[in-house]
CSV table of C-alpha atoms in Angstrom, one decimal:
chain,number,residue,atom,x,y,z
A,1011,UNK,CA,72.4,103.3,116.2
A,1012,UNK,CA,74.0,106.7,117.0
A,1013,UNK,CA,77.1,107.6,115.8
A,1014,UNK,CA,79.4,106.6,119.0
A,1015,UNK,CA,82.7,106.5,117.4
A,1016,UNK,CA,85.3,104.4,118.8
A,1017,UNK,CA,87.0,104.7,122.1
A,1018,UNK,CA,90.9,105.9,122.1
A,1019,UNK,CA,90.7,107.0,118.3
A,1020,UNK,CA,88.8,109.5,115.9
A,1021,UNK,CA,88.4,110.0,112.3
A,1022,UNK,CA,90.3,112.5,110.8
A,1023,UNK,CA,91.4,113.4,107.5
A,1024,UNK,CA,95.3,112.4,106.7
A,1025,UNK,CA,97.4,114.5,105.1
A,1026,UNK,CA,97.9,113.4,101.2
A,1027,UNK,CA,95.5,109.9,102.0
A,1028,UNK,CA,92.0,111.5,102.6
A,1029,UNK,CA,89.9,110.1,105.8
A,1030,UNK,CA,91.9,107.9,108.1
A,1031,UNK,CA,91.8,106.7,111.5
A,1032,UNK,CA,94.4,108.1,114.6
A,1033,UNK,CA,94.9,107.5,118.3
A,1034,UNK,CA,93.8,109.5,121.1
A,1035,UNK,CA,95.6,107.7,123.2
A,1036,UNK,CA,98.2,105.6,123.5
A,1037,UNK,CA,98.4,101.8,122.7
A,1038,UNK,CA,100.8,99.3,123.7
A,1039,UNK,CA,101.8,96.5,121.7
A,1040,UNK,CA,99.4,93.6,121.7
A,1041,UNK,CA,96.9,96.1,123.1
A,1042,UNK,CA,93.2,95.3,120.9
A,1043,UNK,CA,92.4,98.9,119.6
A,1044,UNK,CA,89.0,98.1,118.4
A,1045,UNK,CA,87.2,95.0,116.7
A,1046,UNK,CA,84.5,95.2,114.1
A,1047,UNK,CA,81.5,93.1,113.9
A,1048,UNK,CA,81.2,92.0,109.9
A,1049,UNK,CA,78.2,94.2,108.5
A,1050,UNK,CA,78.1,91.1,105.8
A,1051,UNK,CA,80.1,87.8,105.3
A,1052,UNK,CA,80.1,84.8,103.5
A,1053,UNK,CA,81.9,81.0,104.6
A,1054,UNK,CA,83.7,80.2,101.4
A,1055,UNK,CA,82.4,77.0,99.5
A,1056,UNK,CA,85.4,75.0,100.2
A,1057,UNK,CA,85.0,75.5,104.1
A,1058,UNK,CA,81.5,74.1,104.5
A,1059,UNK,CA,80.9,71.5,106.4
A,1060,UNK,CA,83.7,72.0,108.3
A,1061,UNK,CA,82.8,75.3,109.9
A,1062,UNK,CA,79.6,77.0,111.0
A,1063,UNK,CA,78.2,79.6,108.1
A,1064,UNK,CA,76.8,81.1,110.8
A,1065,UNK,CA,79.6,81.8,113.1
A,1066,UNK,CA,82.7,80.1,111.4
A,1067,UNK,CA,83.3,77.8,114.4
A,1068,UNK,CA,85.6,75.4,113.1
A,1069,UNK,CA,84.1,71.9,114.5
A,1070,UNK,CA,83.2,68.5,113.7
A,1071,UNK,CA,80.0,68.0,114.8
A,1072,UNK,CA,77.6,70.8,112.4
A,1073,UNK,CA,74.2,69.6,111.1
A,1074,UNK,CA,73.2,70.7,107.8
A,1075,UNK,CA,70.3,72.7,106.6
A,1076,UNK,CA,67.4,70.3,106.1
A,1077,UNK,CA,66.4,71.7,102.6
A,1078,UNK,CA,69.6,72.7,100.7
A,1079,UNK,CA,71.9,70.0,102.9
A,1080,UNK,CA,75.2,72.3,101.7
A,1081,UNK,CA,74.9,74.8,104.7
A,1082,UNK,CA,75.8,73.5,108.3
A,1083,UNK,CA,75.5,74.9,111.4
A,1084,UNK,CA,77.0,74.5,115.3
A,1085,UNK,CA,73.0,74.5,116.3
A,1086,UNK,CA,69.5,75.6,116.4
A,1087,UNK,CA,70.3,79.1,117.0
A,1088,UNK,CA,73.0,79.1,114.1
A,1089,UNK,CA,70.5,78.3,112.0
A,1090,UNK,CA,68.0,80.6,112.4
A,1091,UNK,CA,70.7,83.8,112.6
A,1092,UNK,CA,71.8,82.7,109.4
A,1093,UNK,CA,68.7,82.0,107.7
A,1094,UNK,CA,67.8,85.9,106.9
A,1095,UNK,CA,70.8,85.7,104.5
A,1096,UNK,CA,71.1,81.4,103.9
A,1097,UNK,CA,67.3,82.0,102.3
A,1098,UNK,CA,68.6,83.9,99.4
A,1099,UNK,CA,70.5,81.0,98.8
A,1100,UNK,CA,68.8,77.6,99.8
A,1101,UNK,CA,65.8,77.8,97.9
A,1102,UNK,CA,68.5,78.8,94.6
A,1103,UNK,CA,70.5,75.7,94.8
A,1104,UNK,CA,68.1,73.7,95.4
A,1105,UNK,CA,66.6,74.6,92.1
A,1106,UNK,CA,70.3,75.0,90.1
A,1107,UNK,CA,72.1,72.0,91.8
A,1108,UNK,CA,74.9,71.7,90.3
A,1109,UNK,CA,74.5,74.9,88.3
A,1110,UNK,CA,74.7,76.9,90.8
A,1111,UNK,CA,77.9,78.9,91.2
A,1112,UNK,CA,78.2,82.4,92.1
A,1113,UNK,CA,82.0,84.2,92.9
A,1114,UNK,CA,82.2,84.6,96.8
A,1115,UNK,CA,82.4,88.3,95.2
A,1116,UNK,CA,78.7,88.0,94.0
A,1117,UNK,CA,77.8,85.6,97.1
A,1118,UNK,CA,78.7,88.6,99.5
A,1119,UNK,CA,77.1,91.5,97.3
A,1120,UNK,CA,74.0,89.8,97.4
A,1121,UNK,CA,73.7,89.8,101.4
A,1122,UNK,CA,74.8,93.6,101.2
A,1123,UNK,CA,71.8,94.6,99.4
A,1124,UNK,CA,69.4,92.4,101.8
A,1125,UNK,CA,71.4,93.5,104.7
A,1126,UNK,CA,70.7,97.3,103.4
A,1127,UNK,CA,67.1,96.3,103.2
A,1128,UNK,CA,66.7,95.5,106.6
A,1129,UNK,CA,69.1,98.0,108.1
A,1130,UNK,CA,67.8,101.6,107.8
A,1131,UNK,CA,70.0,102.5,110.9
A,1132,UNK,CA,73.5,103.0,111.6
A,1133,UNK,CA,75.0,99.5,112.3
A,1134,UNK,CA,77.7,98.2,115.4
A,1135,UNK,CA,80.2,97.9,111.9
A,1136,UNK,CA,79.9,101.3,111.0
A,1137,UNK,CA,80.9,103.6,113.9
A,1138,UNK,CA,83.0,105.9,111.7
A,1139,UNK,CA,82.4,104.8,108.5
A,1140,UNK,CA,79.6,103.8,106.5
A,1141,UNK,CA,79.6,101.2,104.2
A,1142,UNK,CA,77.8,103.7,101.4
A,1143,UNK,CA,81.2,106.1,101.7
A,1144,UNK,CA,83.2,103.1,100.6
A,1145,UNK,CA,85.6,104.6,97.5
A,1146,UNK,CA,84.6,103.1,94.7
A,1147,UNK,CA,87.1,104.4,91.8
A,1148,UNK,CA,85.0,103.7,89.1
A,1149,UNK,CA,87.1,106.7,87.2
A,1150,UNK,CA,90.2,104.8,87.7
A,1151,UNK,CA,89.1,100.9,86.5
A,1152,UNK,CA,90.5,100.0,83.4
A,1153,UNK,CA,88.7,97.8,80.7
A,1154,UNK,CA,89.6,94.6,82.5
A,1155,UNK,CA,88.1,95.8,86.0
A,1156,UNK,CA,85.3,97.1,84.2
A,1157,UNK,CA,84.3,93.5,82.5
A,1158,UNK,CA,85.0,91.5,85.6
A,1159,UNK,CA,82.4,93.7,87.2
A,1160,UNK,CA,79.9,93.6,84.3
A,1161,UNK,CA,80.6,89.6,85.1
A,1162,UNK,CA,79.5,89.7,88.2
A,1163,UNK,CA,76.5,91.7,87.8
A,1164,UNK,CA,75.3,89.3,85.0
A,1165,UNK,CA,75.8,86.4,87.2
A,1166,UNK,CA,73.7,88.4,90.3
A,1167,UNK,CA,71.1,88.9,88.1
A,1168,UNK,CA,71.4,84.8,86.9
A,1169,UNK,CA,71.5,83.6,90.4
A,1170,UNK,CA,69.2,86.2,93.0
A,1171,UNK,CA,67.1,87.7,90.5
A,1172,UNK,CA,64.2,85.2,91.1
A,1173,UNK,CA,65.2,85.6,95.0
A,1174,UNK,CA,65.7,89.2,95.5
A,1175,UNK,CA,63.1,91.3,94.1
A,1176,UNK,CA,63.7,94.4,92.4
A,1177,UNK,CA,67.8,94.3,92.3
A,1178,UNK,CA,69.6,97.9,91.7
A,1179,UNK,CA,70.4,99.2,89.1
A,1180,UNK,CA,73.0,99.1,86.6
A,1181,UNK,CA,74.9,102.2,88.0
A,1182,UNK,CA,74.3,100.9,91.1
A,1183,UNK,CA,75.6,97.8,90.8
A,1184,UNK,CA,78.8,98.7,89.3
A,1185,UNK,CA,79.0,101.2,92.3
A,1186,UNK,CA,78.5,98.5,94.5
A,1187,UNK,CA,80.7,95.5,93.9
A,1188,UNK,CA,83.6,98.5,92.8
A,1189,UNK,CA,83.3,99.6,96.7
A,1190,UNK,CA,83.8,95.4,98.0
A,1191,UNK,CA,86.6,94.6,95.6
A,1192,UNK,CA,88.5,97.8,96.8
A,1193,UNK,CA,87.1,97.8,100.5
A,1194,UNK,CA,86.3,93.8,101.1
A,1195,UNK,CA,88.7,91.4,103.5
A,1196,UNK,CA,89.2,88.0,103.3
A,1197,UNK,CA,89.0,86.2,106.6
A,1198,UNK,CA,91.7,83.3,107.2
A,1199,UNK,CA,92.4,80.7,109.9
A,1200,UNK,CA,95.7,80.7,112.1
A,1201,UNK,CA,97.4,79.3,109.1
A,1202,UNK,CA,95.9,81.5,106.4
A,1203,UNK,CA,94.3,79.4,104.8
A,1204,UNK,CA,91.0,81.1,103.0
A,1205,UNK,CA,87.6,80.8,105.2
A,1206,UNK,CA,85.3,83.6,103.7
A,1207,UNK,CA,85.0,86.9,102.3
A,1208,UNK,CA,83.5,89.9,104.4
A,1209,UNK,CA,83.0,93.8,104.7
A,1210,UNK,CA,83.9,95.4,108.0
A,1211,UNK,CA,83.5,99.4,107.4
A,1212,UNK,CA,85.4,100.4,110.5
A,1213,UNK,CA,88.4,98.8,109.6
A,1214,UNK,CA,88.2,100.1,105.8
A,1215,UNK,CA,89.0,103.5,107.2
A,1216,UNK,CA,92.6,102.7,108.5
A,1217,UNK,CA,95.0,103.4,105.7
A,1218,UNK,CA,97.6,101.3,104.4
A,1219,UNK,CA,101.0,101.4,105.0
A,1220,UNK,CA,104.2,98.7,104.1
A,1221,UNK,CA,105.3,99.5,108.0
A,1222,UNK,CA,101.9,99.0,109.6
A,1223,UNK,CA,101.4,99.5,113.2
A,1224,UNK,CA,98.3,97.3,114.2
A,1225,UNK,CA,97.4,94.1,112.5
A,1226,UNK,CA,93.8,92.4,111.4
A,1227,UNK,CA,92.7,89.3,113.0
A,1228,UNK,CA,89.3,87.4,113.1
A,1229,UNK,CA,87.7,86.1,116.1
A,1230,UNK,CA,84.6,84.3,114.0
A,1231,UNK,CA,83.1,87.0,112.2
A,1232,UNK,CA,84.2,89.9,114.4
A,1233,UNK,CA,87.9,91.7,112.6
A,1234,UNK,CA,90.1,92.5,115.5
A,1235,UNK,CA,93.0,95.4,115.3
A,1236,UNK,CA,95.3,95.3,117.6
A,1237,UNK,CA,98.7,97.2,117.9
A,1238,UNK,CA,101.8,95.6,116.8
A,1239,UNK,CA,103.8,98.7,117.4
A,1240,UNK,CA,103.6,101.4,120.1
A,1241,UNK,CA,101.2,103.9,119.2
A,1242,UNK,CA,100.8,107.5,121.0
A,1243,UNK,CA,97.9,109.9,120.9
A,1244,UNK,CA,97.8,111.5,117.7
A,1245,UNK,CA,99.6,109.0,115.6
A,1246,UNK,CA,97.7,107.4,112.6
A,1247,UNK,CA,96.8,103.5,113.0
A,1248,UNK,CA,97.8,102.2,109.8
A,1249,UNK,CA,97.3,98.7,108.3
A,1250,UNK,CA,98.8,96.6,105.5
A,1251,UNK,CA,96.7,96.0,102.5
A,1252,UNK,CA,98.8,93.7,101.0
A,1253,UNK,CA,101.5,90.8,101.4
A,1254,UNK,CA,105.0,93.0,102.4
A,1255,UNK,CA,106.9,90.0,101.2
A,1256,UNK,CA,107.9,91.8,97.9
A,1257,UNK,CA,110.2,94.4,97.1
A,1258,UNK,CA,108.9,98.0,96.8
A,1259,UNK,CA,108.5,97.9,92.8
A,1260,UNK,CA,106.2,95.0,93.3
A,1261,UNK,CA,104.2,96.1,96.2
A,1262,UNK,CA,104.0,99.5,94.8
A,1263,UNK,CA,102.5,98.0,91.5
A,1264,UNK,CA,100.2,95.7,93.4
A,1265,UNK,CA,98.8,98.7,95.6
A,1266,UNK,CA,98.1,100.9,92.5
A,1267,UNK,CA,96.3,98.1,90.6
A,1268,UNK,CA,94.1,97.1,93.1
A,1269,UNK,CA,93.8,100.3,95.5
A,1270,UNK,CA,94.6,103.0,93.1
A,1271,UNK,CA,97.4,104.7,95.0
A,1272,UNK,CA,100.7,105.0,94.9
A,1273,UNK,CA,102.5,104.2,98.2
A,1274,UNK,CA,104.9,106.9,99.9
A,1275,UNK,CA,105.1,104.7,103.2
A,1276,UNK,CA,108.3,105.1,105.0
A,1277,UNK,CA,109.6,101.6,104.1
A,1278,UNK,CA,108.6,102.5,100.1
A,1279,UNK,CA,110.9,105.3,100.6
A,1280,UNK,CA,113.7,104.0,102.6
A,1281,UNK,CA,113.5,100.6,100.8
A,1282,UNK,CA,115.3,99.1,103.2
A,1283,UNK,CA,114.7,95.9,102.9
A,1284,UNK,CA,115.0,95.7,99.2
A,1285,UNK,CA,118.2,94.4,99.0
A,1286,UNK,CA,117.7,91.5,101.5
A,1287,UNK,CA,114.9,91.4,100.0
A,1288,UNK,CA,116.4,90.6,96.6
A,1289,UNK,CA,120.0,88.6,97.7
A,1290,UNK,CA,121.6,87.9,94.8
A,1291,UNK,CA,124.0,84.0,94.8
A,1292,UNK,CA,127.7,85.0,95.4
A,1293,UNK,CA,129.2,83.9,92.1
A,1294,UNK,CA,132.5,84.9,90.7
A,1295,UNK,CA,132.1,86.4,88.9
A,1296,UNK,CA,129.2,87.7,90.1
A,1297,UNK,CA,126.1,88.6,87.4
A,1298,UNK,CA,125.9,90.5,85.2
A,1299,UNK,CA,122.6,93.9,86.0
A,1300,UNK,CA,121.1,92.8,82.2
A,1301,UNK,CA,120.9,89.0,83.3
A,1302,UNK,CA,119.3,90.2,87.0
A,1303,UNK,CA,117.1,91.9,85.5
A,1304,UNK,CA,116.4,89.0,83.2
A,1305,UNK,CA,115.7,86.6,85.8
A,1306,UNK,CA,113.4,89.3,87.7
A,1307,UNK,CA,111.2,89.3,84.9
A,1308,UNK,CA,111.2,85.4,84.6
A,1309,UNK,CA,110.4,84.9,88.1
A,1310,UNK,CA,107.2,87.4,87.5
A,1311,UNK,CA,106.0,85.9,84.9
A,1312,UNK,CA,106.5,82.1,86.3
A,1313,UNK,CA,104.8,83.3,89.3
A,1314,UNK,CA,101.3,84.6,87.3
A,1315,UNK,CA,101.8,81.6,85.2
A,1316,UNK,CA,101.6,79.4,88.3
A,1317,UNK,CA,98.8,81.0,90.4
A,1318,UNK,CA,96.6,80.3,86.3
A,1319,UNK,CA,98.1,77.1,86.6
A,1320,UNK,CA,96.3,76.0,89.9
A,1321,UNK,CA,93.1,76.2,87.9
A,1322,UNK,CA,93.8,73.4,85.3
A,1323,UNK,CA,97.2,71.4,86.5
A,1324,UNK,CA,97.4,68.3,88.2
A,1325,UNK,CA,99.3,68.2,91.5
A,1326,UNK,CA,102.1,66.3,90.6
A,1327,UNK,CA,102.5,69.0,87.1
A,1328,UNK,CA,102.5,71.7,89.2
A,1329,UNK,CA,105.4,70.4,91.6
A,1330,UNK,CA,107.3,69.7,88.7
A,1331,UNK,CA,106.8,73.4,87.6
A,1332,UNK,CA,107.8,75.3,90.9
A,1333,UNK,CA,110.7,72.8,91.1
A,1334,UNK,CA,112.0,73.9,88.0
A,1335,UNK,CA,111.7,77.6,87.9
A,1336,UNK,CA,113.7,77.1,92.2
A,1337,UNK,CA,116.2,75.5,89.7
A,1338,UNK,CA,116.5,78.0,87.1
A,1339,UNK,CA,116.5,81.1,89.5
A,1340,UNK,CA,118.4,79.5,91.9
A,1341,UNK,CA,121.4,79.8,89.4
A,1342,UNK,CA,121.5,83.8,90.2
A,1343,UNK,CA,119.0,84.5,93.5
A,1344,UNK,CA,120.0,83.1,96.8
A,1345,UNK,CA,117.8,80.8,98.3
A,1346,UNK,CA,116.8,84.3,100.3
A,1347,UNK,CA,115.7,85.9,97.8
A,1348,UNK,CA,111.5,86.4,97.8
A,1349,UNK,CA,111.0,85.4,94.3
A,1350,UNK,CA,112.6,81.9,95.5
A,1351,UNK,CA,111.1,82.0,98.9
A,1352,UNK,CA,107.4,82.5,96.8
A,1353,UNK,CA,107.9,79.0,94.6
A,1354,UNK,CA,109.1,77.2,97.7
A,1355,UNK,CA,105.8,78.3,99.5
A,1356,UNK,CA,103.9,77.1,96.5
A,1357,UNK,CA,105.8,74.1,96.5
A,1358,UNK,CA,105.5,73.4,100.5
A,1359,UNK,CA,101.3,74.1,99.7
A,1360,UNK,CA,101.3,71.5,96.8
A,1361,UNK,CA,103.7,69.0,99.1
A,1362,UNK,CA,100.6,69.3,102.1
A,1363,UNK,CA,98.0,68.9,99.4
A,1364,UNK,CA,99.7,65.7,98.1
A,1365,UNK,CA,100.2,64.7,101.7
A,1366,UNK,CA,104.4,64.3,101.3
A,1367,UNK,CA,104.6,65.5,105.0
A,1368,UNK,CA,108.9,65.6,104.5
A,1369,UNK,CA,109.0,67.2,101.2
A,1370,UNK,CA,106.1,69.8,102.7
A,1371,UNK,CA,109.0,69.9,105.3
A,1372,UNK,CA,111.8,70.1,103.6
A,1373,UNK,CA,110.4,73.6,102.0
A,1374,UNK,CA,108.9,74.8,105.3
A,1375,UNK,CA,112.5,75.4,106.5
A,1376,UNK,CA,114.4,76.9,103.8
A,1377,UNK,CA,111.4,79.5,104.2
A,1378,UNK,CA,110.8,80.2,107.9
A,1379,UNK,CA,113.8,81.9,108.6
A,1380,UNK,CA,114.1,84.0,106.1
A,1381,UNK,CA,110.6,85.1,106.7
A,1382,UNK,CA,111.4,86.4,109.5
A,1383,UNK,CA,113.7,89.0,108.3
A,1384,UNK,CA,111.6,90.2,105.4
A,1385,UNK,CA,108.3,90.5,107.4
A,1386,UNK,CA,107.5,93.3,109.7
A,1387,UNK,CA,107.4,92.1,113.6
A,1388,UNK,CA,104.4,90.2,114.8
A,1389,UNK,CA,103.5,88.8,111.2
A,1390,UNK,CA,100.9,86.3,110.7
A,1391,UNK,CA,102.7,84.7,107.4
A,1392,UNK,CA,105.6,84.2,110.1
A,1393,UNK,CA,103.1,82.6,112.6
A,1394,UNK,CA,101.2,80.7,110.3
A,1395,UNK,CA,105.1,79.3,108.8
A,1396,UNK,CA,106.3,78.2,112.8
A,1397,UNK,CA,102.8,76.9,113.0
A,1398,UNK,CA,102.5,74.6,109.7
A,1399,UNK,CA,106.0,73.5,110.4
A,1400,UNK,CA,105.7,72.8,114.1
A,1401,UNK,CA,102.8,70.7,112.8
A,1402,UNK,CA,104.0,68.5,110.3
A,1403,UNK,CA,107.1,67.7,113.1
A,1404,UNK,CA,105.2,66.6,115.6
A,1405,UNK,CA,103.2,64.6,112.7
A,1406,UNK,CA,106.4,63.0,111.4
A,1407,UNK,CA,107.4,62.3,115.8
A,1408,UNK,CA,109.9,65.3,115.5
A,1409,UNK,CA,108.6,65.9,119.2
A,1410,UNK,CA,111.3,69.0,119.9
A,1411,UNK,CA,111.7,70.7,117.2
A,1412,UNK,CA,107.6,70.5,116.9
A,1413,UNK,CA,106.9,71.9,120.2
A,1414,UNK,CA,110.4,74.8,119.7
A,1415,UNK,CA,107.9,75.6,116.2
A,1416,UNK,CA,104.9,75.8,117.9
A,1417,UNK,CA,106.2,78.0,120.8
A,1418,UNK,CA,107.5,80.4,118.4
A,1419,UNK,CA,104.2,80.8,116.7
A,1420,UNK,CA,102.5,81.5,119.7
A,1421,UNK,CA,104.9,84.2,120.6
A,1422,UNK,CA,103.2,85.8,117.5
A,1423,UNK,CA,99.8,84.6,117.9
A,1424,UNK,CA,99.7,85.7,121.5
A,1425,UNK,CA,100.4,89.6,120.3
A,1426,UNK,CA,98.3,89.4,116.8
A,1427,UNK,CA,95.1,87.4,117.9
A,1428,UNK,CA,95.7,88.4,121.6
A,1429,UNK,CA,96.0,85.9,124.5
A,1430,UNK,CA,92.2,84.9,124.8
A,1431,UNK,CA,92.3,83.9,121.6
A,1432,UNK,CA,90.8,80.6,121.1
A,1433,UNK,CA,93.7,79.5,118.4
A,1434,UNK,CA,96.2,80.8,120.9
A,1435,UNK,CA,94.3,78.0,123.5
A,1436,UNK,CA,94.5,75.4,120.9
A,1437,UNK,CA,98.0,76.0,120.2
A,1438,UNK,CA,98.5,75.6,124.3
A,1439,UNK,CA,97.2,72.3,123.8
A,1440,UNK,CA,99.0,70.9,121.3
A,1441,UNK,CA,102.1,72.0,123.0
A,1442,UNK,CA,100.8,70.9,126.5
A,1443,UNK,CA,99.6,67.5,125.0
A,1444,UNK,CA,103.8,67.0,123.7
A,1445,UNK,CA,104.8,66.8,127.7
């Protein structure tokens, strides 16, 4: 395939941010700028069985691959797309059984390098950028970064050495899986939850800013971008790398440990929102900076203490823990504030897990509103909130205030996944289906 580029933008090179991607024309809001085909993708472990590997249709009624029986598919034809890359993997856990556990990291690096096998051409997912320009940043890792990724090549080598013959080299390698932990999505339902891990070229080129302008969906396998602000010819389409939920401080350090840049958007500038962002309890009198600053650095460190908690807590332990760390910050930060909205989402996740539809509830509406003044406009973490919560109502026979919930996620969903959508019809339904 010839370099075509894609209609109403071009590549260019931003000022201060190297390449980037700007309009030629303009683009209204809702209007799909361009969608990406995956060059390579991978369903996450958890997710099998329940959608396609093939084309992550989310359905009920997948059969599963005859030899391995841990890979389903929607059909026939499923199957046999998916077999060039599900090969590499059959015949391995078949062998390892239970053994056999690759990172989604090492999982999707291993269908890069048979997918660059096959593919001496241009692909559909690379009409301005190739996945071989990807940054890498191998001069900015630090010792940490350095041993995941020596991790990950010794567990490529463990799991596809027997399956893919002659594997690149070291260099190579570390080249490699730098350019998919800096460049790589992660593809997520309509409520965000985690469904696999891909690279779409195309879309890496857009730069990142805390004010974006379009927004990332997936339709299957295929990224779409569409506008979520107006955009006129010669404007550059920016995207958000990250969660904007967090102060500037935290997104700033967030963006420099994982992209290796420091942020000079105009929302890191203007910081804004900061103060919302960071509502402190109206006390009289009212605290002291030292003990702010305190209780900022608790909440940090309760929240890393909490995602490496996950791994090895029980449920009903790691309720206990958000509940009290809402407790102690809740004596200075306003129910508001993000560091407090963060636990309760943790604690609304744990609730759903442990099937307490009220207390998941309960949770769900201290945070929606809120959310809705820190996030940009047209934010999926807003959509996926009204959409969680409009559920669990009309589970627990809350009838209006489900279908109000669910209305408001759709006037979301209907700009960020666009109106054909097929979670947007699904959404229809389940409020059609409350009349």
């Amino acid at each position: 395939m010839k370099n075509e580029g894609i209609e109403g933008t071009e590549r260019f090179l931003s000022p201060d941010k190297g390449r980037g991607l700007r309009a030629l024309r303009h683009f209204a809001v809702g209007e799909l700028v361009f969608a990406c085909p995956a060059y390579s993708y991978v369903l996450t472990v958890n997710e099998r069985g329940a959608h396609c590997e093939h084309c992550f249709t989310r359905r009920e009624d997948l059969f599963k691959c005859g030899k391995c029986k841990q890979a389903y598919y929607c059909n026939v034809d499923c199957q046999r797309g998916d077999w060039p890359m599900h090969k590499l993997e059959c015949v391995a856990m078949c062998s390892y059984g239970e053994n056999w556990c690759p990172s989604e990291t090492v999982r999707l690096v291993a269908r890069i390098i048979m997918k660059q096998r096959a593919t001496t051409e241009r692909t559909p997912s690379e009409r301005l950028l190739l996945l071989k320009e990807f940054e890498a940043h191998l001069d900015k890792m630090d010792s940490e970064k350095e041993e995941m990724n020596q991790t990950d090549i010794a567990a490529l080598h463990h799991f596809y050495s027997r399956h893919i013959s002659n594997l690149p080299d070291e260099q190579a390698l570390t080249e490699l899986f730098a350019q998919v932990n800096c460049n790589g999505f992660t593809i997520e339902d309509e409520e965000l939850s985690h469904l696999g891990s891909a690279v779409f070229p195309d879309v890496a080129l857009m730069n990142h800013s805390c004010s974006p302008n379009v927004i990332v969906t997936y339709k299957g396998t295929v990224a779409e971008v569409r506008a979520v602000k107006e955009i006129n010819p010669g404007e550059e389409i920016f995207n958000s790398y990250i969660d904007l939920l967090y102060p500037t401080e935290d997104r700033k350090e967030r963006l420099l440990d994982s992209y290796f840049f420091t942020c000079q958007c105009t929302e890191c500038t203007s910081r804004s929102k900061d103060k919302a962002k960071m509502e402190i309890r109206k006390l009289n009198p009212p605290p002291e900076t030292e003990e702010i600053r305190s209780m900022v650095r608790y909440a940090k460190n309760v929240i890393e203490e909490f995602r490496r908690a996950k791994h090895y807590k029980t449920p009903s332990e790691l309720l206990e823990m958000c509940e009290l760390s809402l407790e102690k910050m809740g004596a200075i930060f306003a129910d508001t504030n993000v560091y407090m909205l963060h636990m309760m989402y943790q604690a609304m996740g744990v609730c759903l897990y442990m099937q307490d539809w009220d207390g998941a509830m309960s949770y769900g509406e201290k945070i929606v509103q809120p959310y809705s003044v820190h996030y940009p406009a047209y934010s999926l973490n807003v959509a996926s909130m009204y959409l969680k919560l409009g559920r669990l109502y009309l589970g627990l026979e809350k009838k209006t205030q489900g279908v109000k919930a669910l209305k408001k996620a759709l006037a979301v969903m209907e700009v960020a996944h666009g109106k054909d959508h097929h979670y947007v019809a699904e959404v229809k339904r389940e409020i059609e289906e409350q009349k």
